[in-house]
Coordinates of C-alpha atoms and ligand atoms in Angstrom, one line a residue:
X1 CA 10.1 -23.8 -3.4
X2 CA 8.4 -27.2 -3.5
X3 CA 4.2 -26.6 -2.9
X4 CA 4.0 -29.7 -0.8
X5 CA 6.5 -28.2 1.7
X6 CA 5.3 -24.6 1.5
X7 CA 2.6 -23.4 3.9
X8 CA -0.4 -22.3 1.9
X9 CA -3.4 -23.4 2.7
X10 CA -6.0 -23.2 0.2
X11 CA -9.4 -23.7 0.6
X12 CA -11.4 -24.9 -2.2
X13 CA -14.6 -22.4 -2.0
X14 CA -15.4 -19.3 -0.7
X15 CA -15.5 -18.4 2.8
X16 CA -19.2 -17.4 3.3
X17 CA -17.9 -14.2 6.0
X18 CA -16.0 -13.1 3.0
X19 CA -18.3 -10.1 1.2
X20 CA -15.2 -8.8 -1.2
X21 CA -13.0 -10.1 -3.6
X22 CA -9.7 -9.3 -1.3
X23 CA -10.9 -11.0 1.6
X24 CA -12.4 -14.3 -0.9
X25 CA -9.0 -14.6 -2.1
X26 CA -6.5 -13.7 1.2
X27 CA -8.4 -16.3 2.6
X28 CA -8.5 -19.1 -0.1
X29 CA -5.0 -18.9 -1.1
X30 CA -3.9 -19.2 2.6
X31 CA -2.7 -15.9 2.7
X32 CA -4.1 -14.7 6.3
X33 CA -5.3 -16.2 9.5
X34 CA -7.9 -14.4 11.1
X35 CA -6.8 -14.2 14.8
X36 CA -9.8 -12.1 16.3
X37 CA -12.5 -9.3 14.7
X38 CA -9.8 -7.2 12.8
X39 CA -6.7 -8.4 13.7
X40 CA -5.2 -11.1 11.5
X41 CA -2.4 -13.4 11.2
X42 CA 0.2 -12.8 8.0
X43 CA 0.6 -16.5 6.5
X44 CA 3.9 -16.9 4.0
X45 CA 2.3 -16.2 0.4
X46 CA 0.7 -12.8 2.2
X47 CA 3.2 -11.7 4.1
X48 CA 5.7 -12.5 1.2
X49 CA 3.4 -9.7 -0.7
X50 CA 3.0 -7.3 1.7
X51 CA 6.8 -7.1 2.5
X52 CA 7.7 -6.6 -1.4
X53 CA 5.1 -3.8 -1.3
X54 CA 6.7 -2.1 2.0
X55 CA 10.4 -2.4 0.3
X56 CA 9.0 -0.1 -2.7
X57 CA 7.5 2.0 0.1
X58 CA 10.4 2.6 1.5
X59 CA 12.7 2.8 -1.9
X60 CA 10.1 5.7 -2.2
X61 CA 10.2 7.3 0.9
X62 CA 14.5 7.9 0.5
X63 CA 14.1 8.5 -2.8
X64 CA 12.7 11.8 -1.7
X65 CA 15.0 12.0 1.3
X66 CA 13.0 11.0 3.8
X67 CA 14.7 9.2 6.6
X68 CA 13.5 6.0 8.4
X69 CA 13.0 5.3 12.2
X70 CA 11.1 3.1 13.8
X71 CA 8.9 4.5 16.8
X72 CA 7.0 1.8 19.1
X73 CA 3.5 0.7 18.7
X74 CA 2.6 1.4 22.6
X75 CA 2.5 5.3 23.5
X76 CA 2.6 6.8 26.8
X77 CA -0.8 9.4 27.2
X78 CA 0.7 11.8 28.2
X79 CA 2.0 13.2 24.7
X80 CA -1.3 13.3 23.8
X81 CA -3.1 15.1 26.8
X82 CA -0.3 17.9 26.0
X83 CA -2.1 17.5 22.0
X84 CA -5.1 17.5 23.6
X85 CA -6.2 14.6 21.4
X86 CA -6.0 12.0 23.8
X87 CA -9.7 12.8 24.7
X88 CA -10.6 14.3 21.5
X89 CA -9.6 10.7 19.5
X90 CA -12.3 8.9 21.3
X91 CA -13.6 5.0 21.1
X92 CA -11.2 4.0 18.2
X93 CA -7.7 4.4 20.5
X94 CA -7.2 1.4 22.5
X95 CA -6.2 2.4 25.7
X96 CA -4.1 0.6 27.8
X97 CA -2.9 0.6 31.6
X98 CA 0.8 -0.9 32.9
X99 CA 1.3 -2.4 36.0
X100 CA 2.0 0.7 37.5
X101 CA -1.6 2.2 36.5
X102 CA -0.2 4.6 33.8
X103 CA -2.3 5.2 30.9
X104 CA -0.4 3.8 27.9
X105 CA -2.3 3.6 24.6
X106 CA -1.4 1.3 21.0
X107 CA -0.7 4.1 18.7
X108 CA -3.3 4.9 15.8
X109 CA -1.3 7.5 14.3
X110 CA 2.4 9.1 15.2
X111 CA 2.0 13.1 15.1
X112 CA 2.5 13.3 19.0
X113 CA 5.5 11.0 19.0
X114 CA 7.3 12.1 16.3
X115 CA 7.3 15.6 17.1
X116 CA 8.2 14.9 20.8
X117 CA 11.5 13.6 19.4
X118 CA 11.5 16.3 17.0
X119 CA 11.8 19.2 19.7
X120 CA 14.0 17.4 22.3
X121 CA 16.4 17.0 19.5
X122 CA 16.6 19.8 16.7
X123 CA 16.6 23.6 18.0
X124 CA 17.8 25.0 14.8
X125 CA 16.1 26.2 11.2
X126 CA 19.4 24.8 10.0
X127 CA 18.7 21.4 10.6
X128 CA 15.2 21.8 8.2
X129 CA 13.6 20.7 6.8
X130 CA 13.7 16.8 8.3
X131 CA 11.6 14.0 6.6
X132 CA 11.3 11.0 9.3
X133 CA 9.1 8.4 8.2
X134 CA 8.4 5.6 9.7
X135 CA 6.5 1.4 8.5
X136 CA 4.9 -0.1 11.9
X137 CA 1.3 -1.7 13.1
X138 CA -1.3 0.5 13.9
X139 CA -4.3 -0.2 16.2
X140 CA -7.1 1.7 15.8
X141 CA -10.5 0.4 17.4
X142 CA -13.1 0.8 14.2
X143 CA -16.6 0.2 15.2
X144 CA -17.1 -2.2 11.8
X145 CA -13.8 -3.7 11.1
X146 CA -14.7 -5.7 8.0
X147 CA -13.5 -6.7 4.5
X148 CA -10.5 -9.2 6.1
X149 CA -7.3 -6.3 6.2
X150 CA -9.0 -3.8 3.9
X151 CA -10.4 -2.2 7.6
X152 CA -8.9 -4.3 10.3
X153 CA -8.5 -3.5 13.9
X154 CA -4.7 -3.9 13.8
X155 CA -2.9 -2.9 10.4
X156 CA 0.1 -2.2 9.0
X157 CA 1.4 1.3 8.1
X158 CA 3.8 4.0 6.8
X159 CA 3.8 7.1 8.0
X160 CA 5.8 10.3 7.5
X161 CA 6.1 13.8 8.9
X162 CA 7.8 16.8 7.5
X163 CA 8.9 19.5 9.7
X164 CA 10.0 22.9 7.9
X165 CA 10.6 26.7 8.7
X166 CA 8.0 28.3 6.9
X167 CA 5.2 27.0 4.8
X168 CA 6.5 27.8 1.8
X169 CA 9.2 25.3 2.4
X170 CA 6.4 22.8 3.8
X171 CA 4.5 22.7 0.8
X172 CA 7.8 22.0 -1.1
X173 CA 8.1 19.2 1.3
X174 CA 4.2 18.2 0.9
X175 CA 4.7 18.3 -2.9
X176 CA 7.7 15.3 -2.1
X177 CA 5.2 13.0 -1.0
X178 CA 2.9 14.0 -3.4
X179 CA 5.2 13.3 -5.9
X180 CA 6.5 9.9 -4.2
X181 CA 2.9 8.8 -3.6
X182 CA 2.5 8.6 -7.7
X183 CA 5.8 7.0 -8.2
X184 CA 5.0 4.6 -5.8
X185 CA 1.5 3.2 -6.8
X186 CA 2.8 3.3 -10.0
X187 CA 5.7 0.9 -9.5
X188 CA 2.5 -1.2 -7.8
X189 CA 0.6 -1.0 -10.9
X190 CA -2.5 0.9 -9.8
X191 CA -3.6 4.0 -10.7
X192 CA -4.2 6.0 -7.3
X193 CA -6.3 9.8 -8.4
X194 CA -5.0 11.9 -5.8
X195 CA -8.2 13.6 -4.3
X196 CA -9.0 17.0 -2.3
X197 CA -10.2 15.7 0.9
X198 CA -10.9 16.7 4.3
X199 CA -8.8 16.3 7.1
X200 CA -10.6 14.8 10.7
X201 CA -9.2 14.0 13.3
X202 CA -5.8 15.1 12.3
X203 CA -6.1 18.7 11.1
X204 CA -4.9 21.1 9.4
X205 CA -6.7 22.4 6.0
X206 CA -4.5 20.9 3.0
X207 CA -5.0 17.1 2.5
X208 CA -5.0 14.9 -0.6
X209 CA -6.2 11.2 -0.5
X210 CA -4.9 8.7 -3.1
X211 CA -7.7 6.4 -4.4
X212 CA -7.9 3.0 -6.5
X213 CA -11.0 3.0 -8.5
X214 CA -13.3 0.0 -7.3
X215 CA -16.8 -0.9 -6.7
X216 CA -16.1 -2.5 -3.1
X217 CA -14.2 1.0 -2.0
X218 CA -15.8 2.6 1.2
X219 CA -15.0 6.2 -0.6
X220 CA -17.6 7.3 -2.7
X221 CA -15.7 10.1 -5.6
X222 CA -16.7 12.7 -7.6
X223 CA -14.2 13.5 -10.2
X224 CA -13.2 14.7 -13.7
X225 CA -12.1 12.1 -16.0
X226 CA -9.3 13.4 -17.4
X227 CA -7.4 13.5 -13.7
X228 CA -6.7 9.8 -15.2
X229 CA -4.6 10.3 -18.2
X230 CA -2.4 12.4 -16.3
X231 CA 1.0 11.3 -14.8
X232 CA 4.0 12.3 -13.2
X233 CA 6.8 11.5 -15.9
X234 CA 10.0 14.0 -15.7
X235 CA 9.3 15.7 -12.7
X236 CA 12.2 16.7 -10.9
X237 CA 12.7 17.2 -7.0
X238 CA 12.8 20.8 -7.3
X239 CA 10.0 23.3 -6.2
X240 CA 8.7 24.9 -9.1
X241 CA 8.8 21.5 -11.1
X242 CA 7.1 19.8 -8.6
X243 CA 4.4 22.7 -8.0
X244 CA 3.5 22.5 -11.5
X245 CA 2.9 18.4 -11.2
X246 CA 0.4 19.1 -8.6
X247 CA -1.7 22.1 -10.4
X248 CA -1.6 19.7 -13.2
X249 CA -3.6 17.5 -11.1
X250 CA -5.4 20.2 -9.4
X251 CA -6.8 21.7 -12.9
X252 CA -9.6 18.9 -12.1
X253 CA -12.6 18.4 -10.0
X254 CA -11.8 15.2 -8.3
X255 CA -13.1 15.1 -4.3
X256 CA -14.4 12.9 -2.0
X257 CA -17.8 12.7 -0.3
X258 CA -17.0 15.7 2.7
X259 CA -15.3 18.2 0.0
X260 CA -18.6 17.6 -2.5
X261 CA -20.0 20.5 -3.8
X262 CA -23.0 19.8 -6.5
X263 CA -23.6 23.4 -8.0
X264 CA -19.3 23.1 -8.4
X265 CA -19.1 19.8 -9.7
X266 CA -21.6 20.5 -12.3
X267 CA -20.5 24.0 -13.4
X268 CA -16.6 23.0 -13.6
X269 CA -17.0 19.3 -15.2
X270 CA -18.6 19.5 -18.3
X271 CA -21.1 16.3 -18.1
X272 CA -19.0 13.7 -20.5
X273 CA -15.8 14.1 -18.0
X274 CA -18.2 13.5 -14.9
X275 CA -17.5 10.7 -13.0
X276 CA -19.1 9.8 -9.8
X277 CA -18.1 6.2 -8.6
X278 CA -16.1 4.4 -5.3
X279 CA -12.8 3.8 -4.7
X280 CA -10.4 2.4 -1.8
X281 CA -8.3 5.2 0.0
X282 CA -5.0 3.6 -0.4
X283 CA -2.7 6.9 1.1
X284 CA -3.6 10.2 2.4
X285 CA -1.4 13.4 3.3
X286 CA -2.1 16.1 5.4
X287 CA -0.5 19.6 5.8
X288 CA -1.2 20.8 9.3
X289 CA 1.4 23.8 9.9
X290 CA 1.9 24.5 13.6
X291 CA -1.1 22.3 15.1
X292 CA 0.9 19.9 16.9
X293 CA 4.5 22.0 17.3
X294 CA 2.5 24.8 19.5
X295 CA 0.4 22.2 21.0
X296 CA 4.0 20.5 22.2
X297 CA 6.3 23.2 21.9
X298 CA 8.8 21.9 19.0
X299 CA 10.2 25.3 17.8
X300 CA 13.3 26.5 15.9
X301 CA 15.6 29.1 16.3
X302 CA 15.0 31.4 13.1
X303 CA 18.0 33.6 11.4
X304 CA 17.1 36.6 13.2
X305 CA 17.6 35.5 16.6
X306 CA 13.7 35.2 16.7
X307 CA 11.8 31.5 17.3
X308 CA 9.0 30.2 15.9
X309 CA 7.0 26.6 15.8
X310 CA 8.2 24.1 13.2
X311 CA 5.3 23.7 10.3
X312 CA 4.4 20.4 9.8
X313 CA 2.3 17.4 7.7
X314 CA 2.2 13.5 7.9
X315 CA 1.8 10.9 5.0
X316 CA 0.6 7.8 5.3
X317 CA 0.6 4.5 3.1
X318 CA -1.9 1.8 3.9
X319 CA 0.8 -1.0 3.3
X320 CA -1.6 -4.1 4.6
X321 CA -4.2 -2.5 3.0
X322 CA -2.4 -2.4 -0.3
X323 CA -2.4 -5.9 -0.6
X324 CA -6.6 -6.2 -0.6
X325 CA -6.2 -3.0 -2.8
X326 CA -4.5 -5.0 -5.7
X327 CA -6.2 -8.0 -5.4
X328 CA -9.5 -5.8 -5.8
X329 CA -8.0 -4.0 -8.9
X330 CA -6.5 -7.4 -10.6
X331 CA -8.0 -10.1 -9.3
X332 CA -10.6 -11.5 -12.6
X333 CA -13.2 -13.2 -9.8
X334 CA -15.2 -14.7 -12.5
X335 CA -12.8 -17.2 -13.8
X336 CA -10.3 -17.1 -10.5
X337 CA -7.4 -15.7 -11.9
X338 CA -5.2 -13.7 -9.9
X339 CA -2.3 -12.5 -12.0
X340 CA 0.3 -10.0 -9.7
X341 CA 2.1 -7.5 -10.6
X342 CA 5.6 -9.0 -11.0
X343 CA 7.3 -6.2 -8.4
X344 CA 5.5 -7.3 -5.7
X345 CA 4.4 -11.3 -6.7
X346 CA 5.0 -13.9 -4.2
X347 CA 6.5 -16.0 -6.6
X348 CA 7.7 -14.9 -10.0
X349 CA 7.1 -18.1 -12.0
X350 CA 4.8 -21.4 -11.0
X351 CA 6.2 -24.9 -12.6
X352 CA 3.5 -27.2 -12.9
X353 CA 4.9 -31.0 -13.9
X354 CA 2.1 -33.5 -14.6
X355 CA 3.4 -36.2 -12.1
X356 CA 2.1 -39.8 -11.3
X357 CA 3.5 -41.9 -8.9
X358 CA 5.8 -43.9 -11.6
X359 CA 7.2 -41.5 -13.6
X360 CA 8.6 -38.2 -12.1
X361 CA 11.2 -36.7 -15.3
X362 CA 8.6 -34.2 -15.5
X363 CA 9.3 -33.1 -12.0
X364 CA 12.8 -34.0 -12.5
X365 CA 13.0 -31.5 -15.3
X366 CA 11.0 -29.2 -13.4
X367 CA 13.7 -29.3 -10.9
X368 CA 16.3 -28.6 -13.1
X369 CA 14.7 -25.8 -14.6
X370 CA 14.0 -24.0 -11.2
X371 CA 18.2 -24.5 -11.0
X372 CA 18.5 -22.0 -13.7
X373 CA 15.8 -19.7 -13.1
X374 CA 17.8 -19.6 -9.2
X375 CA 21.1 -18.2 -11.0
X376 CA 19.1 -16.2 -13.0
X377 CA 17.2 -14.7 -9.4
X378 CA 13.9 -15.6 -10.8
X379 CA 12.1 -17.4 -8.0
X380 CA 9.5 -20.0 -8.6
X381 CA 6.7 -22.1 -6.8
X382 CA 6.9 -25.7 -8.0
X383 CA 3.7 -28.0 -7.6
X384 CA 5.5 -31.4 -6.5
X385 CA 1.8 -33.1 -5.6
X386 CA 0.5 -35.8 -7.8
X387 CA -2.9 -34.0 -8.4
X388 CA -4.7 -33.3 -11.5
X389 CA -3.7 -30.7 -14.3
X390 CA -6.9 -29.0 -13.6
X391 CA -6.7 -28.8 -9.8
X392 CA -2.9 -27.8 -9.8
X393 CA -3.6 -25.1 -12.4
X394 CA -6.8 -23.7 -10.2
X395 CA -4.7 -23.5 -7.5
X396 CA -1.6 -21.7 -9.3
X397 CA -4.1 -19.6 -10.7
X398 CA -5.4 -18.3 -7.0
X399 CA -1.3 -18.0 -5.7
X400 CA -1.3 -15.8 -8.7
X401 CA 2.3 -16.1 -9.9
X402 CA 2.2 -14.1 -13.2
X403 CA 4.0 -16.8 -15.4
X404 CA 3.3 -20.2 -15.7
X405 CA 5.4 -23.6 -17.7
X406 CA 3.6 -27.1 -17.5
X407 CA 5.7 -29.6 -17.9
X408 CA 3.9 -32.1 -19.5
X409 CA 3.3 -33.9 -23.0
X410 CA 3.4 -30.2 -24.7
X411 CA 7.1 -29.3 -23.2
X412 CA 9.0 -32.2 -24.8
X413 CA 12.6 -31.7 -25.5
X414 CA 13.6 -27.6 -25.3
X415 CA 10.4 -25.6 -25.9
X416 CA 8.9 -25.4 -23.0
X417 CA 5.0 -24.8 -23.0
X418 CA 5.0 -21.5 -21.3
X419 CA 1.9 -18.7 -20.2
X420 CA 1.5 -15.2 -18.9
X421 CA -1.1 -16.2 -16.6
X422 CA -4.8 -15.9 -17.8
X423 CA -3.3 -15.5 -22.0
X424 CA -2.6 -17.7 -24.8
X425 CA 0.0 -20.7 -24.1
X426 CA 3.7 -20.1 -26.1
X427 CA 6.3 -22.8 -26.8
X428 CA 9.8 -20.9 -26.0
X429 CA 12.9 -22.3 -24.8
X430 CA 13.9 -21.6 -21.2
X431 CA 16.3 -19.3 -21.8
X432 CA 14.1 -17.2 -24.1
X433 CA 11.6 -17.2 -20.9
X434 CA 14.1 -16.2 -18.5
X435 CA 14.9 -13.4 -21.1
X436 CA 11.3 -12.2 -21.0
X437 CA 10.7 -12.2 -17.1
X438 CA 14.0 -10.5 -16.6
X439 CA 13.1 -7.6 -18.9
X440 CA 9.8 -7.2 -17.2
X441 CA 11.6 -7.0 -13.8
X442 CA 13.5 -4.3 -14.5
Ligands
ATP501 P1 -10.3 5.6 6.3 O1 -10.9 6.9 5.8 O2 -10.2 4.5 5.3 O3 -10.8 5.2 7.6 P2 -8.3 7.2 7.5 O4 -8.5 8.5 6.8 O5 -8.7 7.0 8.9 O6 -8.8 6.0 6.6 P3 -5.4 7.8 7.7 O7 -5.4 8.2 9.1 O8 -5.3 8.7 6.6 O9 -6.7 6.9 7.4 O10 -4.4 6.6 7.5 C1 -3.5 6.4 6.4 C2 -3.8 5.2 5.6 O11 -3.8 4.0 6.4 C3 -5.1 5.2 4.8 O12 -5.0 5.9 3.6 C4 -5.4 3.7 4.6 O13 -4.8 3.3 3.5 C5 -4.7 3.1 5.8 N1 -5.8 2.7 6.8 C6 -6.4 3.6 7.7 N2 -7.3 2.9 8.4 C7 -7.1 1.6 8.1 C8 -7.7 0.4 8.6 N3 -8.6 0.4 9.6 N4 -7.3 -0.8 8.1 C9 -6.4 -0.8 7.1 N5 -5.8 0.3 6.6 C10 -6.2 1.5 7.1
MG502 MG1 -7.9 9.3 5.4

């Protein structure tokens, strides 16, 4: 892709309404429009990202054996009367009447949906336990959206419910996620601590949130160090395995601010694994048993001949939310380099030619160097402008592509002059950088 021709329009300073990192670079590297208080605009290089990070979502999600549908953003009320949440959920649901003066509402959340199709469909314990997840917009009317998407108005979403016979067989599907929640940060380089936390306005009384360590996060933690060498290697997707990953988490004290307990903290952490600092809730999962299936009626018919109410919990992924949440982990604000993480980059590779109006074999050769990174599928952003080495490097250095070659007086003949963005600049020949990037993409 040529830069001239691609629709990214960076500004050259900061925004003054931007407070946060996120929101100083979404902005600056054209990457969202702000349409009104909360609700933005997805420009190419943003919604590029967020659609990378909602494809390893979803490899996730049926990795576990979760099954995707897609319900609709507008929900009729009365689902939620029978819930009895359509009064409880208060000023943040945007409520919304058709023509014919029924109540309609934008969804915040899906439980009352989902398990309406759940109990017109499924009657039978053999049909358990069901996955259904689903990736949609969300509208939920926060009294301070702020931070550009880190807390919009409108935002974008994965959710999944499980629905199981007993909760002994929830918990094994609880532990899924669990499990799929680590994997999946993980292939989005972050570290997400999963966290005891409370469960509002959903329910229930077992609930992890997954946090990104970061001074900007609205979630203020409490937590044992050690939570953070711990990882999820070799576990299989089998009950007993995948019990044992979670108590290995659960050995230590890690909560957020509702689920703090001083006298606890300080008796169970020993004071040089104490670590009280913020972070940015980046996932959350809930177990909520028969909360919304005896609310609605969604039961099963059991072995005996006896029925009971399906047990239930719902999982969701901040997917626009994500993209602030790496920027804020990676982004190095002090010298403006945003390097991404190559599974989710907008562009893999930027090609910077030094070009003036009478000579263009640097951009030539640029050209027909992006020809063999296409058959290799490595996809690269080429500045075509006549600018300046400094201003064209600046602004591949906000897109954030995580390799860089600049075609000038340095990359003469085969070696090309060739940088992992923000480190040391290499001389390699082409095919010993397509070498490198391929490697790091699988
Ligand atoms: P928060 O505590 O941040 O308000 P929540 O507990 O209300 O979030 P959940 O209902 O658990 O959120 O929603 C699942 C995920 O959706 C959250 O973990 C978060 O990543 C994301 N999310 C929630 N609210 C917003 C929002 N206003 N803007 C962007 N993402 C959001
Ligand atoms: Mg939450």
């Amino acid at each position: 892709m040529l830069l001239s021709k691609s629709f990214v329009p960076i500004l050259k300073n900061n925004p003054s309404e931007a407070k946060i990192k996120s929101h100083q670079l979404m902005l600056r590297a054209g990457m969202i429009k702000q349409a009104s208080a909360g609700i933005y605009s997805w420009l190419p290089l943003g919604f590029k990202i967020m659609k990378k990070i909602e494809e390893i979502v979803r490899q996730e999600q049926n990795k576990i054996g979760a099954q995707e549908i897609l319900m609709p953003t507008i929900q009729s009320s009365d689902i939620w009367k029978e819930s009895g949440r359509y009064e409880d959920y208060g000023e943040e649901m945007l409520r919304i009447k058709d023509r014919q003066n029924r109540e309609m509402l934008y969804g915040p959340t899906n439980e009352e949906q989902v398990t309406e199709i759940f109990r017109s469909s499924l009657k039978s314990y053999k049909s358990l336990p069901q996955l259904l997840y689903h990736i949609q917009w969300k509208f939920r009317d926060e009294i301070r959206p702020r931070f550009g998407i880190m807390r919009g108005r409108e935002f974008y979403m994965k959710d999944a419910y499980s629905f199981d016979v007993s909760d002994e067989e929830a918990f094994f599907s609880y532990n899924k996620f669990f499990l799929s929640y680590l994997r999946t940060f993980k292939r989005l380089a972050l570290t997400a601590i999963p966290m005891a936390a409370d469960t509002g306005p959903i329910g229930g009384n077992l609930s992890h949130e997954f946090i990104i360590l970061a001074d900007t996060g609205e979630s203020k933690i409490f937590t044992d160090k050690r939570i953070f060498d711990l990882n999820s290697n070799d576990t299989e997707l089998e009950k007993n395995s995948l019990q044992q990953m979670r108590n290995k988490f659960e050995q230590y004290y890690s909560v957020t601010d509702e689920k703090f307990n001083k006298e606890e903290f300080e008796k169970v952490v020993s004071e040089e694994n104490r670590l009280i600092t913020k972070g940015i809730e980046v996932g959350h999962i809930f177990y909520f048993g028969d909360k919304y299936s005896k609310a609605m009626g969604a039961s099963v018919d059991l072995p005996g001949g006896k029925k009971d109410f399906v047990k239930m919990g719902s999982y969701g992924i901040g997917v626009s939310r994500l993209v602030g949440a790496i920027i804020e982990a990676k982004f190095d604000d002090k010298n403006e380099i945003m390097k991404w993480p190559l599974s989710v980059a907008p562009y893999d590779i930027a090609l910077v030619p030094m070009v003036n109006k009478n000579d263009t074999s640097a951009l030539d050769k640029a050209i027909n160097i992006n020809k063999e990174l296409i058959k290799n599928n490595i996809d690269a952003l080429i500045d075509d402008t006549d600018e300046n080495y400094s201003s064209k490097i600046k602004k591949m250095n906000l897109i954030g592509a995580p390799y860089q070659i600049i075609i000038g007086k340095k990359s003469e003949g085969d070696l090309l002059e060739f940088k992992e963005i923000g480190e040391e600049t290499q001389n390699l020949s082409l095919a010993k950088i397509i070498e490198i990037i391929k490697k790091q993409k699988n």
